[in-house]
Backbone as a ProteinNet text record, in pm:
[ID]
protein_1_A
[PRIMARY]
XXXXXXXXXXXXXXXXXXXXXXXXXXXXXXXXXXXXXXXXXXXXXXXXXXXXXXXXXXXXXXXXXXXXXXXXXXXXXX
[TERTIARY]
5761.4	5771.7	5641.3	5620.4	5453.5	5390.2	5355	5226.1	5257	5373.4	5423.8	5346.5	5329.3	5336.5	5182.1	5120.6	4960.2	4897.4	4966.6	4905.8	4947.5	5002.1	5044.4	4970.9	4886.3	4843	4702.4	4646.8	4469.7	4465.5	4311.7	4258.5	4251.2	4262.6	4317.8	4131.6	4194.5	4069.4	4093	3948.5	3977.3	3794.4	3874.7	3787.4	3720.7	3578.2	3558.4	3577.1	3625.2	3671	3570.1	3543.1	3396.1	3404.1	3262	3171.4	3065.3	3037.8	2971.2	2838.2	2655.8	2592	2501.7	2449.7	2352.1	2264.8	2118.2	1996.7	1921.2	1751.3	1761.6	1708.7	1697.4	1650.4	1772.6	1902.4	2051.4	2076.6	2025.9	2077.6	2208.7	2302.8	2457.4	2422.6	2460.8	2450.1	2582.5	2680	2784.3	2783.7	2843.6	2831.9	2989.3	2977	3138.8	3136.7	3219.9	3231.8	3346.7	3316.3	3421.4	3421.5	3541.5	3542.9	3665.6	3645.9	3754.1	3683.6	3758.2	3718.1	3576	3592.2	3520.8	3387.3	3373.5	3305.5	3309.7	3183.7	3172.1	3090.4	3077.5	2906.5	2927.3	2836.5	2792	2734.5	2785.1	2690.6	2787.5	2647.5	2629.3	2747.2	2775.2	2845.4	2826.6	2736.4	2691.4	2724.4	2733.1	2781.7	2661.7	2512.2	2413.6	2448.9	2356.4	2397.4	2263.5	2358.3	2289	2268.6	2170.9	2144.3	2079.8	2049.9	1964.4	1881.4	1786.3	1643.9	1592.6	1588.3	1564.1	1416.2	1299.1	1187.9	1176.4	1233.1	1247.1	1420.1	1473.4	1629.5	1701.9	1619	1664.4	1793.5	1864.4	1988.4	1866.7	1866.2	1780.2	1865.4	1861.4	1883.1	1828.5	1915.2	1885.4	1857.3	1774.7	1774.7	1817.9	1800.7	1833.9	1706.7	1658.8	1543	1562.5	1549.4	1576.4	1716.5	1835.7	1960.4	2001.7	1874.9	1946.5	1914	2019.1	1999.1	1888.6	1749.2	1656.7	1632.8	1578.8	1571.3	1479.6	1508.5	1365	1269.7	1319	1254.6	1226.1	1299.6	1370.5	1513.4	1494	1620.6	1657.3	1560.7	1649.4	1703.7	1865.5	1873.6	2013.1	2032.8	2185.2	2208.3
2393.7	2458.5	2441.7	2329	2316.1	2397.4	2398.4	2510.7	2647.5	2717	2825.3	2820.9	2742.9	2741.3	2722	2663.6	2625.8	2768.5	2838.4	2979.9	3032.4	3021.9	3131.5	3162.1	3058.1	3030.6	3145.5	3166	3285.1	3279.4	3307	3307.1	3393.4	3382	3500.7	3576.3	3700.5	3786.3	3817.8	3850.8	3919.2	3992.1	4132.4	4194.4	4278	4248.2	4312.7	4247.5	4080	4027.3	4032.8	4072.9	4058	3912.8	3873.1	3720.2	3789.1	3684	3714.7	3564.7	3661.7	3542.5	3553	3390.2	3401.2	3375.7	3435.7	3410.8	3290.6	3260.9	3155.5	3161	3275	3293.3	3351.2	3332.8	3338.4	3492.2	3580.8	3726.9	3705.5	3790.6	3723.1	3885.9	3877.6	3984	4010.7	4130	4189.2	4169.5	4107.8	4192.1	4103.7	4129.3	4147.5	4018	3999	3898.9	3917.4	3921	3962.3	3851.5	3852	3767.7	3652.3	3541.1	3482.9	3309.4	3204	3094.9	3056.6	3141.2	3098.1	3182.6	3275.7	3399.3	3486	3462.8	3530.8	3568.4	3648.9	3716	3766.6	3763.5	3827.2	3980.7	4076.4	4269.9	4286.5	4366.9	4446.8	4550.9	4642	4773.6	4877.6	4881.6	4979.2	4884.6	4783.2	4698.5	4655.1	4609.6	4572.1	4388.4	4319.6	4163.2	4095.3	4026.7	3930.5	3781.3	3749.8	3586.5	3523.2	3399.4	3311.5	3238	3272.1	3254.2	3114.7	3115.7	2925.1	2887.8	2955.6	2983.1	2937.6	3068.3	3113.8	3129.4	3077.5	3090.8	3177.4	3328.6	3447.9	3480.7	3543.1	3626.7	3721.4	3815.3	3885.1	3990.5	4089.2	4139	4111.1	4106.1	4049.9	4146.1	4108.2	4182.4	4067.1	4117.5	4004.5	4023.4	3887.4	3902.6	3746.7	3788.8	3667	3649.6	3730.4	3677.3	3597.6	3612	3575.4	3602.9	3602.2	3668.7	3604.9	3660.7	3639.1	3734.1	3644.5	3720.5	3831.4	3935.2	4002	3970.6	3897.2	3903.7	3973.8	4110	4227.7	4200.7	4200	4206.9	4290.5	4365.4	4524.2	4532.4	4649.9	4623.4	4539.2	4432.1	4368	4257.8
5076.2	4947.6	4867.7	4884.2	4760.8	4868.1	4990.7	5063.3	4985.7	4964.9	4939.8	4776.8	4722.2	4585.3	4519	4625.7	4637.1	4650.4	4730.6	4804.8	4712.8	4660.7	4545.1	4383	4343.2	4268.5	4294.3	4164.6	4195.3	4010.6	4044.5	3964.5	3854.3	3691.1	3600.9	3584.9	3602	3605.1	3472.1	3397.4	3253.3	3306.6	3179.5	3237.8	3086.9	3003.6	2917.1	2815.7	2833.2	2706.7	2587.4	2462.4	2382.6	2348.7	2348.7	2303.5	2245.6	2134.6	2030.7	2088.4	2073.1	2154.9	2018.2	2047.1	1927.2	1955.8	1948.1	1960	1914.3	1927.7	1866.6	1747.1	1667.4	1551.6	1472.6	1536.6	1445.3	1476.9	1547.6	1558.1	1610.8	1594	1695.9	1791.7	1884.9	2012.6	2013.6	2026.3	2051.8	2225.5	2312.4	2431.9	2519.4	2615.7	2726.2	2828.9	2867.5	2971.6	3049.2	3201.2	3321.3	3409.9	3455.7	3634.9	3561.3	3671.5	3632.5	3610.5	3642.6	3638.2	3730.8	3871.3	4012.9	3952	3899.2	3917.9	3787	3699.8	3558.4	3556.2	3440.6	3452.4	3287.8	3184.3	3112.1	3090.7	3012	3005	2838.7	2891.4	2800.3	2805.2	2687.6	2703.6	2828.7	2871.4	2946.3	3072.5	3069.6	3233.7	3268	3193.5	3244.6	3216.3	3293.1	3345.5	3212.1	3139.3	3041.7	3096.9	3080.4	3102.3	2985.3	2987.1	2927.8	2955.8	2906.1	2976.8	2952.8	3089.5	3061.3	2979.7	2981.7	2876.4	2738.6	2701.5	2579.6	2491.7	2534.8	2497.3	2462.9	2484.8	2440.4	2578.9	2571.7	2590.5	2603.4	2758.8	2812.5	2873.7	2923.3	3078.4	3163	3285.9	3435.6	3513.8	3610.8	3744.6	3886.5	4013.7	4081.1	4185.7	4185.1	4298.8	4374.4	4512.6	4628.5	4579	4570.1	4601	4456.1	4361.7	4219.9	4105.3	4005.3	3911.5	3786.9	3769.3	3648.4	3528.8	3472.7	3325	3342.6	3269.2	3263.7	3118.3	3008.7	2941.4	2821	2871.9	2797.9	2672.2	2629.9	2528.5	2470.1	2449.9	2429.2	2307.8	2329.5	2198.9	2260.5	2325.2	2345.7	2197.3
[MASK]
++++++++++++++++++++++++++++++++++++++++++++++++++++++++++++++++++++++++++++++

């Protein structure tokens, strides 16, 4: 009965929830957050991939190079 009950268990997906990000000069950024506990990711409206730039502490858009995701540096208007 617990195997039955172990297997049964998964992870809550949310998809689009809004988070409010703050820059480091206090701008707050509107933008989304998907996936679940295992597997999240930060975007924008348009579904583009936000990070934080280990640098400069800005909330950027990402691209992915060698299999991972970096800042571009870009901030746009997120």
């Amino acid at each position: 009965m617990m195997i039955s009950f172990v297997t049964s268990l998964s992870a809550a997906w949310i998809e689009r929830e809004p988070i409010q990000l703050v820059q480091p000069n206090g701008d707050r950024v509107r933008a989304f957050i998907s996936g679940d506990e295992f597997h999240n990711w930060i975007h924008d409206a348009e579904g583009f991939t936000i990070v934080k730039d280990n640098i400069t502490g800005q909330y950027c858009w990402a691209i992915i190079e060698n299999d991972e995701l970096i800042s571009t540096f870009f901030k746009g208007k997120i």
